[in-house]
């Protein structure tokens, strides 16, 4: 899923190795991001020599694009990250309306063979410098998208993995005193839910960007103000599939 994140100037300098000195990252206001990325998540099947990620500049001025991968630790200095992939080029200049590509290659380090592994591709768009820019606040945008490494021979189909997820509500001391929705997966695939809803009417609880891990239990806390939703008997969701599309569905909550 695409995230536009805000970080302080100190973090920006760390993330970009000084490239963004004097640049403050902020959530978008009136300004619009020019960077376009084709896709919402990326699948890297085992045995693939390389994965191509298409990018472009939809703006009217040049931009500088920095890209790197992480394991989910989005605040870590990219120079200190160890991931089993090489992404090139790490820095590129895109002219207005230019289209280009980044190439991701697996370097062969050992990864689990019975389930997918998840990494994140970061895209940082640096805006152009304008004239008379002293003391001018510049806005940059950062997007993060999943990169899933998929071993060969996994059981079942990735697009049907949601059917191997069961749901139940957990209450009491085992939930830390707070009611939680549990998603229990028997699938070797990551399940990405852009939208998830529990309950009906005024008591409905909506979440965005939920990821369910393979062969694990994902706990999703319920807001205390909507305890009545704990009586719900079904969840409704939008699930992302390999094509980049989403499917709607629902599932019963197990007793």
Coordinates of C-alpha atoms in Angstrom, one line a residue:
X1 CA 0.0 0.0 0.0
X2 CA 1.2 3.5 -0.6
X3 CA 2.2 5.5 2.4
X4 CA 3.3 9.2 2.3
X5 CA 5.2 9.6 5.6
X6 CA 6.4 12.6 7.5
X7 CA 9.9 12.6 9.1
X8 CA 11.9 15.3 10.7
X9 CA 14.9 17.0 9.0
X10 CA 17.2 14.9 11.2
X11 CA 15.7 11.7 9.9
X12 CA 15.8 12.9 6.3
X13 CA 19.5 13.5 6.5
X14 CA 20.0 10.0 7.9
X15 CA 17.8 8.3 5.4
X16 CA 19.4 10.0 2.4
X17 CA 23.0 10.2 3.5
X18 CA 23.1 14.0 3.4
X19 CA 21.4 14.2 0.0
X20 CA 18.4 16.0 1.5
X21 CA 20.3 18.4 3.7
X22 CA 18.1 21.4 4.2
X23 CA 14.9 19.5 3.1
X24 CA 12.0 18.8 5.5
X25 CA 9.7 16.0 4.7
X26 CA 6.0 16.8 5.3
X27 CA 2.6 15.3 4.5
X28 CA 1.1 16.6 1.3
X29 CA -0.8 19.9 1.5
X30 CA -1.4 21.9 -1.6
X31 CA 1.6 20.3 -3.4
X32 CA 1.2 17.2 -5.4
X33 CA 3.7 14.3 -5.9
X34 CA 5.0 13.9 -9.4
X35 CA 6.4 10.4 -9.0
X36 CA 4.3 7.6 -10.5
X37 CA 5.0 3.9 -9.7
X38 CA 3.3 1.1 -11.7
X39 CA 1.8 -1.4 -9.3
X40 CA 0.8 -1.6 -5.6
X41 CA 3.0 -4.5 -4.6
X42 CA 5.7 -6.6 -6.2
X43 CA 6.1 -10.4 -6.4
X44 CA 9.6 -11.9 -6.8
X45 CA 9.3 -15.6 -7.7
X46 CA 12.2 -17.9 -6.8
X47 CA 14.4 -18.5 -9.8
X48 CA 13.7 -15.1 -11.4
X49 CA 16.8 -13.4 -12.6
X50 CA 15.5 -9.8 -12.0
X51 CA 12.3 -7.9 -11.3
X52 CA 11.6 -4.6 -13.1
X53 CA 9.7 -1.8 -11.4
X54 CA 8.3 0.9 -13.7
X55 CA 8.5 4.5 -12.5
X56 CA 7.8 7.9 -14.1
X57 CA 7.7 11.6 -13.5
X58 CA 4.2 13.0 -14.2
X59 CA 5.2 16.5 -13.2
X60 CA 6.4 19.6 -15.1
X61 CA 9.8 19.8 -13.4
X62 CA 12.7 17.3 -13.0
X63 CA 12.7 15.2 -9.8
X64 CA 15.4 13.2 -8.1
X65 CA 14.3 9.7 -7.1
X66 CA 16.1 7.7 -4.4
X67 CA 15.1 4.0 -3.9
X68 CA 16.1 1.4 -1.3
X69 CA 14.8 -1.8 0.4
X70 CA 14.2 -2.6 4.0
X71 CA 12.8 -5.4 6.2
X72 CA 10.0 -3.2 7.7
X73 CA 12.3 -1.0 9.8
X74 CA 11.4 2.2 8.0
X75 CA 13.4 4.5 10.2
X76 CA 16.7 2.8 9.7
X77 CA 19.6 4.3 7.8
X78 CA 19.6 2.5 4.4
X79 CA 23.4 2.3 4.4
X80 CA 23.2 0.0 7.4
X81 CA 20.5 -2.3 6.1
X82 CA 21.2 -5.9 5.1
X83 CA 18.7 -7.2 2.6
X84 CA 19.2 -10.1 0.1
X85 CA 18.4 -7.9 -2.9
X86 CA 20.2 -5.3 -5.0
X87 CA 18.2 -2.4 -6.4
X88 CA 19.6 -0.3 -9.2
X89 CA 19.9 2.6 -9.8
X90 CA 19.6 3.7 -6.1
X91 CA 19.4 7.3 -7.3
X92 CA 18.0 8.6 -10.6
X93 CA 17.0 11.9 -12.1
X94 CA 13.7 11.9 -14.0
X95 CA 12.9 14.7 -16.4
X96 CA 9.3 15.9 -16.8
X97 CA 7.1 13.1 -18.3
X98 CA 10.1 10.7 -18.4
X99 CA 9.5 7.0 -17.8
X100 CA 12.2 4.7 -16.4
X101 CA 12.7 1.4 -14.6
X102 CA 14.4 0.2 -11.4
X103 CA 15.8 -3.4 -11.4
X104 CA 15.7 -5.6 -8.3
X105 CA 17.9 -8.7 -8.2
X106 CA 18.0 -11.4 -5.5
X107 CA 21.5 -12.0 -4.2
X108 CA 20.9 -15.6 -3.1
X109 CA 21.0 -15.5 0.7
X110 CA 19.0 -18.1 2.4
X111 CA 15.3 -17.4 2.9
X112 CA 12.5 -19.7 4.2
X113 CA 11.5 -22.2 1.6
X114 CA 8.0 -23.0 3.0
X115 CA 6.5 -19.5 3.0
X116 CA 6.8 -16.0 1.5
X117 CA 9.2 -13.4 2.9
X118 CA 8.3 -9.7 2.9
X119 CA 10.5 -6.7 2.3
X120 CA 9.6 -3.1 1.5
X121 CA 10.7 -0.9 -1.5
X122 CA 11.0 2.8 -0.5
X123 CA 10.6 5.5 -3.1
X124 CA 11.7 9.0 -2.1
X125 CA 10.9 11.9 -4.5
X126 CA 13.0 14.9 -4.0
X127 CA 11.5 18.1 -5.5
X128 CA 13.5 20.5 -7.7
X129 CA 15.3 23.5 -6.2
X130 CA 13.6 26.7 -7.2
X131 CA 15.2 30.2 -7.6
X132 CA 15.6 32.4 -4.6
X133 CA 15.1 29.4 -2.3
X134 CA 16.8 30.6 0.9
X135 CA 14.7 29.7 3.9
X136 CA 12.0 28.1 1.7
X137 CA 10.4 24.9 3.0
X138 CA 10.7 22.1 0.4
X139 CA 8.3 19.1 0.4
X140 CA 9.3 15.6 -0.5
X141 CA 7.3 12.4 -0.7
X142 CA 8.1 8.9 0.4
X143 CA 6.2 5.8 -0.8
X144 CA 6.6 2.3 0.6
X145 CA 5.4 -0.9 -1.2
X146 CA 5.7 -4.5 -0.4
X147 CA 8.2 -6.8 -2.2
X148 CA 7.2 -10.5 -1.6
X149 CA 9.8 -13.2 -2.2
X150 CA 7.9 -16.3 -3.2
X151 CA 9.6 -19.7 -3.0
X152 CA 8.8 -22.3 -5.6
X153 CA 6.4 -25.1 -4.9
X154 CA 4.2 -23.4 -2.2
X155 CA 0.9 -25.2 -1.6
X156 CA -2.3 -23.6 -2.9
X157 CA -2.8 -20.4 -4.8
X158 CA -1.8 -17.0 -3.6
X159 CA -5.0 -15.4 -4.8
X160 CA -7.0 -17.9 -2.7
X161 CA -4.9 -17.6 0.5
X162 CA -7.7 -15.5 2.2
X163 CA -9.8 -18.7 2.3
X164 CA -7.2 -20.2 4.6
X165 CA -7.6 -17.5 7.2
X166 CA -10.0 -18.0 10.1
X167 CA -11.3 -15.2 12.3
X168 CA -12.2 -15.0 15.9
X169 CA -12.5 -12.5 18.7
X170 CA -10.3 -12.7 21.8
X171 CA -11.3 -11.0 25.0
X172 CA -10.0 -11.0 28.6
X173 CA -6.5 -11.3 30.1
X174 CA -5.0 -13.1 27.2
X175 CA -5.7 -10.1 25.0
X176 CA -4.1 -7.7 27.5
X177 CA -7.5 -6.6 28.8
X178 CA -8.5 -5.4 25.4
X179 CA -10.7 -7.1 22.8
X180 CA -8.8 -8.1 19.7
X181 CA -9.8 -9.5 16.4
X182 CA -7.6 -12.5 15.5
X183 CA -6.7 -13.5 11.9
X184 CA -5.2 -17.0 12.0
X185 CA -3.6 -18.1 8.7
X186 CA -2.8 -21.6 7.5
X187 CA -1.5 -20.3 4.2
X188 CA 2.2 -19.9 3.1
X189 CA 1.4 -16.5 1.5
X190 CA 1.1 -13.0 2.9
X191 CA -2.5 -11.7 2.7
X192 CA -2.9 -8.0 2.1
X193 CA -6.2 -6.4 3.0
X194 CA -6.5 -2.7 1.8
X195 CA -9.8 -2.6 3.7
X196 CA -11.2 -4.5 6.6
X197 CA -14.5 -3.9 8.5
X198 CA -16.1 -5.4 11.6
X199 CA -19.6 -4.8 12.9
X200 CA -22.5 -2.8 11.4
X201 CA -23.9 0.7 11.4
X202 CA -22.6 3.1 14.0
X203 CA -20.5 0.3 15.6
X204 CA -18.6 -0.6 12.5
X205 CA -14.8 -0.6 12.8
X206 CA -12.8 0.0 9.7
X207 CA -9.1 -0.7 9.2
X208 CA -6.8 0.0 6.3
X209 CA -3.6 -1.7 5.2
X210 CA -3.8 -4.9 7.3
X211 CA -1.2 -7.6 6.5
X212 CA -1.7 -11.2 7.7
X213 CA 1.5 -13.2 8.0
X214 CA 1.9 -16.8 6.7
X215 CA 1.3 -19.6 9.3
X216 CA 0.7 -17.1 12.0
X217 CA -1.8 -15.2 14.1
X218 CA -2.3 -11.5 13.5
X219 CA -3.9 -9.6 16.4
X220 CA -5.9 -6.5 15.5
X221 CA -6.9 -4.4 18.6
X222 CA -10.5 -3.1 18.8
X223 CA -11.1 0.5 19.9
X224 CA -12.4 0.6 23.5
X225 CA -15.1 3.1 22.4
X226 CA -16.7 0.4 20.1
X227 CA -17.0 -2.6 22.4
X228 CA -20.3 -3.5 20.8
X229 CA -18.5 -4.5 17.7
X230 CA -17.2 -7.5 19.7
X231 CA -20.6 -9.0 19.2
X232 CA -20.3 -9.0 15.4
X233 CA -20.5 -12.4 13.6
X234 CA -18.7 -11.6 10.4
X235 CA -16.0 -9.4 8.8
X236 CA -15.9 -7.8 5.4
X237 CA -12.8 -7.1 3.4
X238 CA -11.0 -6.1 0.3
X239 CA -8.1 -8.3 -0.5
X240 CA -5.2 -7.6 -2.9
X241 CA -4.4 -10.3 -5.5
X242 CA -1.3 -10.8 -7.7
X243 CA -2.7 -8.9 -10.6
X244 CA -2.8 -5.7 -8.5
X245 CA -6.6 -5.8 -8.4
X246 CA -8.7 -6.2 -5.2
X247 CA -11.6 -8.6 -4.5
X248 CA -14.4 -8.1 -2.0
X249 CA -15.4 -10.8 0.4
X250 CA -16.6 -11.7 3.9
X251 CA -16.0 -14.4 6.4
X252 CA -17.7 -15.7 9.6
X253 CA -16.2 -15.1 12.9
X254 CA -15.5 -18.5 14.6
X255 CA -16.8 -19.0 18.2

